[in-house]
Amino acid sequence: MIKKLNNKIKNKEISSDDLVKEAITKAEKSQKKLNAFVTIIKDAKEVKSNNLLSGIPVAIKDNFSTKDILSTGSSNTLKDYIPYFDATAIKKIKAAGAVIIGKTALDELGMGGTGLMAATGPVKNPWNINKITGGSSSGSAAAVAAGIVPYALGTDTGDSIRIPAAHCGIVGYKPTYGMVSRFGVFAFASSLDTVGVLCTSVEDAAIVIDQIKGKDEYDMTSWNSENINLLASLDGNVKNKKLFYIKEICDINNYEEKTNELIKTLEEFNKTIEKCQELGIKVEEVSFDQKLLDSIYPTYLTITSAEATSNMSNLTGIIFGPRGKGNTIDEMMKDHRTRGFSSLIKRRFVIGSYVLQKENQERYLFASAKIRHLIVNKMNELFNEFDGLILPASSEPASNINGDRSAHLRTEQYLAIGNFGGYPSITIPSGFVNDMPIGINITGKIKDDANILNIAYALEKKLGYKNQTAKGWE
Amino acid sequence: MNHKFTNEEVINLADKLLIGISEEEVKDIVEELTFVADSMNVISEIKEIDGLEPLTHPFNLYETSLREDDDYEEGHDIEDLLSNADFTQGREIEVPKVVG
């Protein structure tokens, strides 16, 4: 999509100004139905540069600091916060000529996986506005799936790019941890947070990350990736590549609650595996200890709650954010935090505080961090033998906004494996279940992004959902 | 035997975080903390974690570098830094008296 738009601009078939205006108009029109944006930048202007992204509109998740543009993290604690600097990823995307047309809603401060927890209200799925988008990069996913922008930036701490991508029928790519600088992104859980992209093709994912990746002196966990050129690595040659899937996740007999949607999702997954094999990819089944799989969600919850509690202790309403009421500074901060945070955030903070108490650290936090180590060790061993892990991105398509999520969805968070080890991980659309899109996810070893993207690129061609957007939501 | 979480304990934890919580929120937090505690029982049955170090970062391949001592960074304008504070006085943030 990006190359096509770039060619059209170059050949003067369309101007960047037209593209930007069209995106802004579409964004404004979509608000009532989709509620994807916190801010629409009505005076966004064309930028000229000699780059594939030049003059093309982009939307940015509202947890990136954007200079002189409201950046709320979809939290009432930051509802009037206007950063005085750009996040490094924003600096880079602007330097590449991208035109930011809006900031997108997220589950408050990146916590939550539904798209229902933004301070501005629920984000709706463009394929069916009664369905959730998934989260936390909910607005970015909806904006891309609705065809408002060709791509949007997001962040992923557990599956926050890859689940909404699956639910909205688009591509979501979380690069290796540290490949893109986190400087200026609102920290949620620093050891897991990753900047990535939501778009409609693997090629676009490669183009965007090529532009924003790189070592940043402001983020000591970023690393030099000059030797990686994602776009140039896409040749579609995947013969004899090796993937594995986890038996316990993909076998219907392993689920107590066999919903119609779960059955169909796993049937579609098996068809995708057949397509992999047709491409010459070898796919094997690997068995995991069920206890280890069951421990992923509590491990994720414990680690993220602890890190978030610490990271967000600066949200006091004193040096930024709306000032709380009270006669003492403590009363002011308590008023600000009590009124500013949603119940979900408060819940996470209390859990975080509990597991951080000295007497609880060994039993909770350190035990979780050891489980994380065990899972990463196991995955690293498997990545010595295989190029990647392939899984259904979610075991069901998007659920109803007003409905209850299935019991097994509450505890599944398998994609967090990708964050535990900092692995590159990409979701691509793979079909439909009950008229809603589903996706598959491929995760590989650290810094092997080019290989993982190339496998996804070949599979995308075979599956035939490249450049897919939702129709009819208008 | 699991620790049984009480409302008072949860309210006390929230208070330390400078967060006020409603009765319903207390109930939800007790429920989720109980889930976490129960899960830790399952985790403690996984013997392979014995002897493993807690993993606090995904991998340990970070690149560090030294810079010249004469490198320095331009600071930010005080006005920029103060622009998001609701109450300021001159170059300072205004708060109630915090010392005797």
Coordinates of C-alpha atoms in Angstrom, one line a residue:
Chain A
M1 CA 0.0 0.0 0.0
I2 CA 2.8 2.5 1.0
K3 CA 4.8 1.8 -2.2
K4 CA 1.7 2.2 -4.3
L5 CA 0.8 5.6 -2.6
N6 CA 4.4 6.7 -2.9
N7 CA 4.4 5.9 -6.7
K8 CA 1.1 7.8 -7.2
I9 CA 2.5 10.8 -5.5
K10 CA 5.7 10.6 -7.5
N11 CA 3.7 10.2 -10.8
K12 CA 1.5 13.1 -9.7
E13 CA -1.6 11.0 -9.9
I14 CA -2.5 12.2 -6.4
S15 CA -0.9 14.8 -4.2
S16 CA 0.1 14.3 -0.6
D17 CA -2.2 17.2 0.2
D18 CA -5.2 15.3 -1.2
L19 CA -4.2 12.1 0.7
V20 CA -3.9 14.0 4.0
K21 CA -7.1 15.9 3.5
E22 CA -8.9 12.7 2.7
A23 CA -7.5 10.9 5.8
I24 CA -8.6 13.8 8.0
T25 CA -12.1 13.9 6.5
K26 CA -12.4 10.1 6.9
A27 CA -11.2 10.3 10.5
E28 CA -13.7 12.9 11.4
K29 CA -16.5 11.1 9.7
S30 CA -15.5 7.8 11.5
Q31 CA -15.5 9.2 15.0
K32 CA -19.2 8.7 15.7
K33 CA -19.1 5.1 14.6
L34 CA -15.6 3.9 15.6
N35 CA -14.4 6.4 18.2
A36 CA -10.8 5.6 17.2
F37 CA -9.2 9.0 17.8
V38 CA -8.4 11.1 20.8
T39 CA -7.2 13.9 18.6
I40 CA -7.6 14.6 14.9
I41 CA -5.0 17.1 13.6
K42 CA -7.1 19.1 11.3
D43 CA -4.3 21.3 10.1
A44 CA -1.9 18.5 9.3
K45 CA 0.1 19.5 6.3
E46 CA 2.0 17.8 3.5
V47 CA 5.7 17.2 4.1
K48 CA 8.1 16.8 1.2
S49 CA 11.1 14.4 1.5
N50 CA 12.7 11.8 -0.7
N51 CA 11.4 8.8 1.2
L52 CA 8.8 6.0 0.8
L53 CA 6.8 7.5 3.7
S54 CA 7.0 11.0 2.4
G55 CA 3.6 12.8 2.3
I56 CA 1.7 9.8 3.4
P57 CA -0.7 10.1 6.4
V58 CA -0.1 8.2 9.6
A59 CA -1.9 7.8 13.0
I60 CA -0.1 7.5 16.3
K61 CA -1.2 5.7 19.4
D62 CA -1.8 8.3 22.1
N63 CA 0.9 7.0 24.4
F64 CA 3.7 8.4 22.2
S65 CA 4.9 11.9 23.2
T66 CA 4.2 14.2 20.3
K67 CA 5.6 17.8 20.5
D68 CA 2.8 20.4 20.9
I69 CA 0.1 17.8 20.3
L70 CA -2.1 16.5 23.1
S71 CA -0.8 13.1 24.4
T72 CA -3.1 11.6 27.0
G73 CA -2.4 7.9 27.1
S74 CA -6.2 7.7 27.0
S75 CA -6.0 8.5 30.8
N76 CA -7.8 11.2 32.6
T77 CA -4.6 11.8 34.6
L78 CA -3.1 13.2 31.4
K79 CA -6.1 14.7 29.8
D80 CA -4.5 18.0 29.2
Y81 CA -0.8 17.0 28.8
I82 CA 1.0 18.5 25.8
P83 CA 4.6 17.2 25.5
Y84 CA 7.4 19.7 24.8
F85 CA 9.4 17.0 22.9
D86 CA 8.8 14.2 20.4
A87 CA 9.4 10.5 21.2
T88 CA 12.4 9.2 19.1
A89 CA 10.1 7.1 16.9
I90 CA 8.0 10.2 16.2
K91 CA 11.1 12.3 15.4
K92 CA 12.2 9.6 12.9
I93 CA 8.8 9.2 11.3
K94 CA 8.5 12.9 10.9
A95 CA 12.0 13.1 9.4
A96 CA 10.9 10.5 6.9
G97 CA 8.2 12.8 5.7
A98 CA 5.2 11.1 7.3
V99 CA 2.2 13.3 8.1
I100 CA 0.6 12.7 11.5
I101 CA -3.1 13.2 11.1
G102 CA -4.2 12.0 14.5
K103 CA -3.6 10.4 17.9
T104 CA -5.5 7.1 18.5
A105 CA -7.3 5.8 21.6
L106 CA -5.9 3.0 23.6
D107 CA -6.8 1.0 26.7
E108 CA -5.8 3.4 29.4
L109 CA -2.0 3.7 29.5
G110 CA -1.6 0.5 27.5
M111 CA -3.2 -1.7 30.1
G112 CA -6.1 -3.9 28.9
G113 CA -6.8 -6.0 25.9
T114 CA -10.3 -5.0 24.7
G115 CA -10.3 -1.4 23.4
L116 CA -13.1 -0.6 25.9
M117 CA -10.9 1.1 28.5
A118 CA -10.0 4.5 26.9
A119 CA -11.0 7.7 28.7
T120 CA -12.7 8.7 25.5
G121 CA -14.9 5.5 25.5
P122 CA -15.0 2.2 23.7
V123 CA -13.3 1.8 20.2
K124 CA -15.5 -0.1 17.8
N125 CA -14.4 -2.7 15.2
P126 CA -14.8 -1.5 11.6
W127 CA -15.9 -5.0 10.5
N128 CA -18.8 -4.9 12.9
I129 CA -19.3 -1.9 15.2
N130 CA -20.9 -4.1 17.9
K131 CA -17.6 -6.0 18.3
I132 CA -14.4 -5.1 20.2
T133 CA -11.2 -4.2 18.4
G134 CA -9.0 -5.8 21.1
G135 CA -6.3 -3.7 22.7
S136 CA -4.5 -1.9 23.8
S137 CA -3.6 -0.4 20.3
S138 CA -7.3 -0.3 19.6
G139 CA -7.7 3.1 17.9
S140 CA -4.6 2.4 15.7
A141 CA -6.0 -0.9 14.6
A142 CA -9.5 0.5 13.9
A143 CA -8.0 3.5 11.9
V144 CA -6.0 1.2 9.7
A145 CA -8.8 -1.4 9.3
A146 CA -11.2 1.3 8.3
G147 CA -8.9 2.6 5.6
I148 CA -8.4 6.0 7.2
V149 CA -4.6 5.7 7.3
P150 CA -2.4 3.1 5.6
Y151 CA -0.5 2.5 8.8
A152 CA -0.4 3.5 12.4
L153 CA 2.2 3.2 15.2
G154 CA 1.3 1.2 18.3
T155 CA 3.0 -0.4 21.3
D156 CA 2.9 -4.0 22.5
T157 CA 3.6 -5.1 26.1
G158 CA 1.7 -8.5 26.1
D159 CA -0.1 -8.6 22.7
S160 CA -1.3 -5.0 22.3
I161 CA -0.4 -4.8 18.6
R162 CA -0.9 -8.4 17.6
I163 CA -4.4 -9.0 19.1
P164 CA -6.1 -5.9 17.7
A165 CA -4.4 -6.6 14.4
A166 CA -6.0 -10.1 14.4
H167 CA -9.4 -8.8 15.5
C168 CA -9.4 -6.1 12.8
G169 CA -8.1 -8.2 10.0
I170 CA -4.8 -6.3 9.5
V171 CA -1.0 -6.8 10.0
G172 CA 0.5 -6.1 13.4
Y173 CA 4.3 -6.3 13.9
K174 CA 6.1 -6.2 17.2
P175 CA 9.9 -6.0 16.4
T176 CA 12.6 -7.4 18.6
Y177 CA 12.7 -5.6 22.0
G178 CA 14.8 -2.5 21.7
M179 CA 14.9 -2.4 17.9
V180 CA 12.9 0.8 18.0
S181 CA 13.7 3.3 20.8
R182 CA 11.1 3.6 23.6
F183 CA 12.3 7.1 24.5
G184 CA 9.2 9.3 24.8
V185 CA 6.7 6.5 24.9
F186 CA 4.7 6.4 28.1
A187 CA 6.3 3.5 30.0
F188 CA 3.9 0.7 31.1
A189 CA 6.2 -2.3 31.8
S190 CA 9.7 -1.3 30.7
S191 CA 11.1 -4.8 30.3
L192 CA 8.3 -5.8 27.9
D193 CA 7.2 -2.6 26.2
T194 CA 7.9 -2.5 22.4
V195 CA 7.2 0.0 19.7
G196 CA 5.7 -1.5 16.5
V197 CA 3.3 -0.9 13.6
L198 CA -0.2 -1.8 12.4
C199 CA -0.7 -1.8 8.7
T200 CA -2.2 -3.8 5.8
S201 CA 0.8 -5.7 4.5
V202 CA 4.0 -7.3 5.6
E203 CA 5.9 -5.1 3.1
D204 CA 4.5 -1.9 4.8
A205 CA 5.5 -3.3 8.2
A206 CA 9.0 -3.7 6.9
I207 CA 9.1 -0.2 5.3
V208 CA 7.9 1.5 8.5
I209 CA 10.2 -0.2 11.0
D210 CA 13.2 0.3 8.7
Q211 CA 12.5 4.0 9.1
I212 CA 12.1 4.2 12.8
K213 CA 14.5 1.5 14.1
G214 CA 18.0 2.1 15.4
K215 CA 20.2 2.7 18.4
D216 CA 19.1 5.8 20.5
E217 CA 21.4 7.3 23.1
Y218 CA 18.2 8.1 25.1
D219 CA 17.2 4.4 25.4
M220 CA 20.0 2.2 26.7
T221 CA 18.0 -0.9 25.7
S222 CA 17.9 0.1 22.0
W223 CA 20.5 -1.5 19.8
N224 CA 22.3 -1.0 16.5
S225 CA 20.4 -2.6 13.6
E226 CA 22.2 -1.0 10.7
N227 CA 22.9 -4.4 9.3
I228 CA 19.2 -5.2 9.1
N229 CA 17.2 -4.1 6.1
L230 CA 13.7 -5.6 6.5
L231 CA 12.3 -4.4 3.1
A232 CA 15.3 -5.7 1.2
S233 CA 15.1 -9.1 2.9
L234 CA 11.6 -9.8 1.6
D235 CA 12.2 -12.3 -1.2
G236 CA 9.4 -14.9 -0.4
N237 CA 11.9 -17.7 -0.5
V238 CA 10.8 -19.9 2.5
K239 CA 11.5 -23.4 1.2
N240 CA 12.8 -25.6 4.0
K241 CA 12.1 -23.1 6.7
K242 CA 10.9 -24.7 9.9
L243 CA 8.0 -23.7 12.1
F244 CA 6.5 -25.3 15.2
Y245 CA 3.1 -24.9 16.9
I246 CA 2.2 -25.7 20.5
K247 CA 0.0 -28.8 20.7
E248 CA -1.8 -27.8 23.9
I249 CA -2.9 -24.5 22.3
C250 CA -3.9 -25.8 18.9
D251 CA -5.7 -29.0 19.9
I252 CA -9.5 -28.6 20.4
N253 CA -9.5 -31.5 22.9
N254 CA -7.5 -29.5 25.3
Y255 CA -10.3 -27.0 25.8
E256 CA -13.1 -27.5 28.3
E257 CA -15.3 -24.9 26.8
K258 CA -15.5 -25.7 23.0
T259 CA -17.3 -22.8 21.6
N260 CA -18.3 -22.8 17.9
E261 CA -15.9 -19.9 17.3
L262 CA -13.0 -21.7 18.9
I263 CA -13.7 -24.8 16.8
K264 CA -13.8 -22.8 13.6
T265 CA -10.7 -20.8 14.5
L266 CA -8.6 -23.9 15.1
E267 CA -10.0 -25.4 11.9
E268 CA -8.8 -22.3 10.0
F269 CA -5.5 -22.6 11.7
N270 CA -5.0 -26.1 10.4
K271 CA -5.8 -24.9 6.9
T272 CA -3.1 -22.2 7.4
I273 CA -0.6 -24.9 8.4
E274 CA -1.4 -26.8 5.2
K275 CA -0.7 -23.6 3.2
C276 CA 2.6 -23.3 5.0
Q277 CA 3.5 -26.8 3.9
E278 CA 2.5 -26.1 0.3
L279 CA 5.1 -23.3 0.5
G280 CA 7.7 -25.8 1.4
I281 CA 7.8 -24.8 5.1
K282 CA 8.2 -27.7 7.5
V283 CA 5.8 -27.5 10.4
E284 CA 6.0 -29.7 13.5
E285 CA 4.0 -30.1 16.6
V286 CA 5.7 -29.4 20.0
S287 CA 4.2 -30.2 23.3
F288 CA 4.5 -27.8 26.3
D289 CA 3.9 -28.4 29.9
Q290 CA 0.3 -27.3 30.5
K291 CA 1.3 -25.9 33.9
L292 CA 3.9 -23.7 32.2
L293 CA 1.3 -22.4 29.7
D294 CA -1.2 -21.8 32.5
S295 CA 1.5 -19.7 34.3
I296 CA 1.9 -17.3 31.4
Y297 CA -1.0 -15.0 32.4
P298 CA -0.3 -14.8 36.1
T299 CA 3.4 -14.2 35.4
Y300 CA 2.5 -11.5 32.9
L301 CA 0.1 -9.9 35.4
T302 CA 2.6 -10.0 38.2
I303 CA 5.5 -8.5 36.3
T304 CA 3.5 -5.9 34.4
S305 CA 1.6 -4.8 37.6
A306 CA 4.9 -4.4 39.5
E307 CA 6.6 -2.4 36.7
A308 CA 3.5 -0.3 36.0
T309 CA 3.1 0.7 39.7
S310 CA 6.6 1.9 39.7
N311 CA 6.6 3.6 36.3
M312 CA 3.4 5.5 36.9
S313 CA 4.1 6.8 40.3
N314 CA 4.9 10.1 38.5
L315 CA 1.3 10.6 37.6
T316 CA 0.5 12.9 40.5
G317 CA -1.1 16.0 38.9
I318 CA 1.6 18.2 40.4
I319 CA 4.1 18.8 37.6
F320 CA 1.7 17.8 34.8
G321 CA -1.9 16.6 34.5
P322 CA -4.9 18.3 36.1
R323 CA -4.2 19.4 39.7
G324 CA -6.3 17.5 42.4
K325 CA -8.1 19.2 45.2
G326 CA -6.8 19.1 48.8
N327 CA -5.1 21.0 51.6
T328 CA -1.9 19.0 51.6
I329 CA 0.2 17.8 48.7
D330 CA -0.7 14.2 49.6
E331 CA -4.4 15.0 49.5
M332 CA -4.0 16.7 46.1
M333 CA -2.1 13.7 44.6
K334 CA -4.7 11.2 46.1
D335 CA -7.6 13.2 44.7
H336 CA -5.9 13.4 41.2
R337 CA -5.1 9.7 41.2
T338 CA -8.5 8.5 42.6
R339 CA -10.4 10.5 40.1
G340 CA -8.0 10.0 37.2
F341 CA -7.5 6.3 37.0
S342 CA -10.1 3.7 36.0
S343 CA -10.8 0.7 38.2
L344 CA -8.7 -1.5 36.0
I345 CA -5.6 0.6 36.5
K346 CA -6.2 0.8 40.3
R347 CA -6.5 -2.9 40.4
R348 CA -3.1 -3.4 38.6
F349 CA -1.4 -0.8 40.9
V350 CA -2.6 -2.5 44.1
I351 CA -1.5 -5.9 42.8
G352 CA 1.8 -4.3 41.8
S353 CA 2.3 -2.8 45.2
Y354 CA 1.4 -6.1 46.9
V355 CA 4.0 -8.1 44.9
L356 CA 6.6 -5.5 45.4
Q357 CA 6.3 -5.6 49.2
K358 CA 9.6 -7.0 50.5
E359 CA 7.9 -10.0 52.2
N360 CA 6.0 -10.9 49.0
Q361 CA 8.8 -10.5 46.4
E362 CA 10.2 -14.0 46.6
R363 CA 6.8 -15.8 46.3
Y364 CA 5.3 -13.5 43.7
L365 CA 7.6 -11.3 41.7
F366 CA 10.8 -13.4 41.7
A367 CA 8.8 -16.6 41.1
S368 CA 7.2 -15.0 38.1
A369 CA 10.5 -13.7 36.8
K370 CA 11.9 -17.2 37.2
I371 CA 9.0 -18.6 35.2
R372 CA 9.7 -16.0 32.6
H373 CA 13.3 -17.3 32.5
L374 CA 12.2 -20.9 32.2
I375 CA 9.9 -20.0 29.3
V376 CA 12.6 -18.0 27.5
N377 CA 15.1 -20.8 28.0
K378 CA 12.7 -23.3 26.4
M379 CA 11.9 -20.9 23.5
N380 CA 15.5 -20.2 22.9
E381 CA 16.2 -24.0 22.7
L382 CA 13.4 -24.4 20.2
F383 CA 14.6 -21.5 18.1
N384 CA 17.9 -23.3 17.7
E385 CA 16.0 -25.9 15.8
F386 CA 13.1 -23.9 14.3
D387 CA 12.8 -20.5 12.5
G388 CA 9.7 -19.7 14.4
L389 CA 6.5 -20.5 16.4
I390 CA 3.2 -20.3 14.6
L391 CA 0.0 -19.9 16.5
P392 CA -3.6 -18.6 16.1
A393 CA -3.2 -15.0 17.1
S394 CA -6.3 -15.4 19.3
S395 CA -8.5 -18.5 19.9
E396 CA -11.6 -16.6 18.8
P397 CA -12.5 -13.6 16.7
A398 CA -13.5 -10.3 18.4
S399 CA -16.2 -10.7 21.0
N400 CA -19.3 -8.5 21.4
I401 CA -18.7 -5.1 23.1
N402 CA -21.5 -5.9 25.6
G403 CA -20.8 -9.6 25.9
D404 CA -18.8 -11.6 28.2
R405 CA -15.5 -13.0 27.0
S406 CA -15.2 -16.8 27.0
A407 CA -13.6 -18.3 30.1
H408 CA -10.5 -19.6 28.3
L409 CA -9.9 -16.1 26.8
R410 CA -9.5 -14.6 30.3
T411 CA -6.5 -16.7 31.1
E412 CA -4.9 -17.1 27.7
Q413 CA -2.1 -14.7 26.9
Y414 CA 0.2 -16.8 24.9
L415 CA 1.5 -14.0 22.7
A416 CA 3.1 -12.6 25.9
I417 CA 5.8 -15.2 25.2
G418 CA 7.0 -12.8 22.5
N419 CA 7.5 -10.1 25.2
F420 CA 9.0 -12.3 27.8
G421 CA 11.9 -13.0 25.5
G422 CA 11.8 -9.8 23.4
Y423 CA 11.1 -11.9 20.3
P424 CA 10.0 -10.4 16.9
S425 CA 6.4 -11.4 16.4
I426 CA 3.9 -10.6 13.6
T427 CA 0.2 -11.2 13.1
I428 CA -1.2 -11.4 9.6
P429 CA -4.9 -11.9 8.6
S430 CA -5.7 -15.5 7.8
G431 CA -9.4 -15.8 7.2
F432 CA -12.8 -15.3 8.7
V433 CA -14.9 -16.9 11.4
N434 CA -18.6 -15.9 11.5
D435 CA -17.9 -12.9 9.3
M436 CA -15.2 -11.6 11.6
P437 CA -11.5 -11.6 10.6
I438 CA -9.0 -13.8 12.4
G439 CA -5.2 -13.9 12.3
I440 CA -2.2 -16.1 12.7
N441 CA 1.0 -15.1 14.6
I442 CA 4.6 -16.0 13.9
T443 CA 7.3 -15.4 16.5
G444 CA 11.0 -15.9 16.0
K445 CA 14.3 -15.6 17.7
I446 CA 15.7 -12.2 18.8
K447 CA 17.1 -10.0 16.0
D448 CA 15.9 -12.5 13.4
D449 CA 13.1 -10.0 12.3
A450 CA 14.0 -10.2 8.6
N451 CA 13.5 -14.0 8.6
I452 CA 10.2 -13.8 10.4
L453 CA 8.9 -11.1 8.2
N454 CA 9.9 -13.0 5.1
I455 CA 8.0 -16.1 6.2
A456 CA 5.0 -13.9 6.9
Y457 CA 5.5 -12.2 3.5
A458 CA 5.4 -15.6 1.7
L459 CA 2.4 -16.8 3.7
E460 CA 0.5 -13.5 3.2
K461 CA 0.8 -14.0 -0.6
K462 CA -0.6 -17.5 -0.2
L463 CA -3.5 -16.5 2.1
G464 CA -4.6 -13.6 -0.1
Y465 CA -5.6 -11.0 2.5
K466 CA -2.9 -8.4 1.6
N467 CA -4.1 -4.8 1.7
Q468 CA -7.4 -5.9 3.3
T469 CA -9.6 -3.2 4.9
A470 CA -13.1 -3.3 6.3
K471 CA -16.0 -2.1 4.1
G472 CA -19.4 -1.0 5.0
W473 CA -18.7 0.6 8.4
E474 CA -19.3 4.1 6.8
Chain B
M1 CA -2.3 -22.5 52.8
N2 CA -3.1 -19.3 50.9
H3 CA -3.1 -15.9 52.5
K4 CA -6.7 -14.7 52.8
F5 CA -6.9 -11.1 51.6
T6 CA -9.0 -8.7 53.6
N7 CA -10.7 -5.5 52.6
E8 CA -8.5 -3.5 55.1
E9 CA -5.3 -4.9 53.6
V10 CA -6.4 -3.8 50.1
I11 CA -7.5 -0.3 51.3
N12 CA -4.2 0.1 53.1
L13 CA -2.2 -0.9 50.0
A14 CA -4.2 1.5 47.9
D15 CA -3.7 4.3 50.4
K16 CA 0.0 3.8 50.2
L17 CA -0.3 4.4 46.5
L18 CA -2.4 7.5 47.1
I19 CA -5.4 6.0 45.5
G20 CA -8.9 5.9 46.9
I21 CA -11.0 2.9 46.0
S22 CA -14.7 2.1 46.2
E23 CA -16.3 -0.9 47.9
E24 CA -16.8 -2.6 44.6
E25 CA -13.2 -1.9 43.6
V26 CA -12.0 -3.5 46.8
K27 CA -14.1 -6.6 46.1
D28 CA -12.6 -6.9 42.6
I29 CA -9.1 -6.4 43.9
V30 CA -9.5 -9.1 46.6
E31 CA -10.8 -11.4 43.9
E32 CA -7.8 -10.8 41.5
L33 CA -5.2 -10.9 44.3
T34 CA -6.7 -14.3 45.3
F35 CA -6.4 -15.4 41.6
V36 CA -2.7 -14.3 41.6
A37 CA -2.0 -16.1 44.9
D38 CA -3.7 -19.3 43.7
S39 CA -1.7 -19.1 40.5
M40 CA 1.5 -18.9 42.5
N41 CA 0.6 -22.2 44.1
V42 CA 0.6 -23.7 40.6
I43 CA 3.9 -22.0 39.7
S44 CA 5.5 -23.3 42.9
E45 CA 4.8 -26.9 41.6
I46 CA 7.1 -26.2 38.6
K47 CA 10.3 -27.5 39.9
E48 CA 12.4 -26.5 36.9
I49 CA 12.5 -22.9 38.2
D50 CA 14.6 -24.0 41.2
G51 CA 18.1 -22.6 40.6
L52 CA 17.0 -20.2 37.9
E53 CA 17.7 -16.5 38.3
P54 CA 14.7 -14.1 38.0
L55 CA 14.7 -12.8 34.4
T56 CA 14.2 -9.0 34.6
H57 CA 15.0 -8.2 30.9
P58 CA 14.4 -10.1 27.7
F59 CA 18.1 -10.5 26.8
N60 CA 21.4 -9.2 27.9
L61 CA 23.0 -7.9 24.7
Y62 CA 22.8 -4.3 25.4
E63 CA 25.4 -2.1 23.9
T64 CA 27.0 0.5 26.2
S65 CA 29.4 3.1 25.1
L66 CA 31.6 5.8 26.6
R67 CA 31.3 9.4 25.5
E68 CA 33.8 12.2 25.6
D69 CA 33.7 14.1 28.8
D70 CA 33.3 17.4 26.9
D71 CA 30.0 16.3 25.4
Y72 CA 27.1 18.0 26.9
E73 CA 23.4 18.2 26.1
E74 CA 21.4 21.3 25.7
G75 CA 18.9 21.6 28.5
H76 CA 15.2 22.3 28.1
D77 CA 13.6 25.7 28.5
I78 CA 12.2 26.1 32.0
E79 CA 9.0 27.6 30.4
D80 CA 8.6 24.4 28.4
L81 CA 9.0 22.3 31.5
L82 CA 6.5 24.3 33.5
S83 CA 3.9 24.6 30.7
N84 CA 2.0 21.5 31.8
A85 CA 1.8 22.4 35.5
D86 CA -1.5 23.9 36.5
F87 CA 0.0 26.2 39.2
T88 CA 3.3 27.9 38.9
Q89 CA 5.0 31.0 40.3
G90 CA 7.9 32.4 38.3
R91 CA 10.2 29.5 37.6
E92 CA 8.7 27.2 40.3
I93 CA 5.8 24.9 40.7
E94 CA 3.3 26.1 43.4
V95 CA 2.3 23.6 46.0
P96 CA 1.0 23.8 49.6
K97 CA 3.6 24.2 52.3
V98 CA 5.3 20.8 52.8
V99 CA 7.8 21.6 55.6
G100 CA 7.2 22.9 59.1

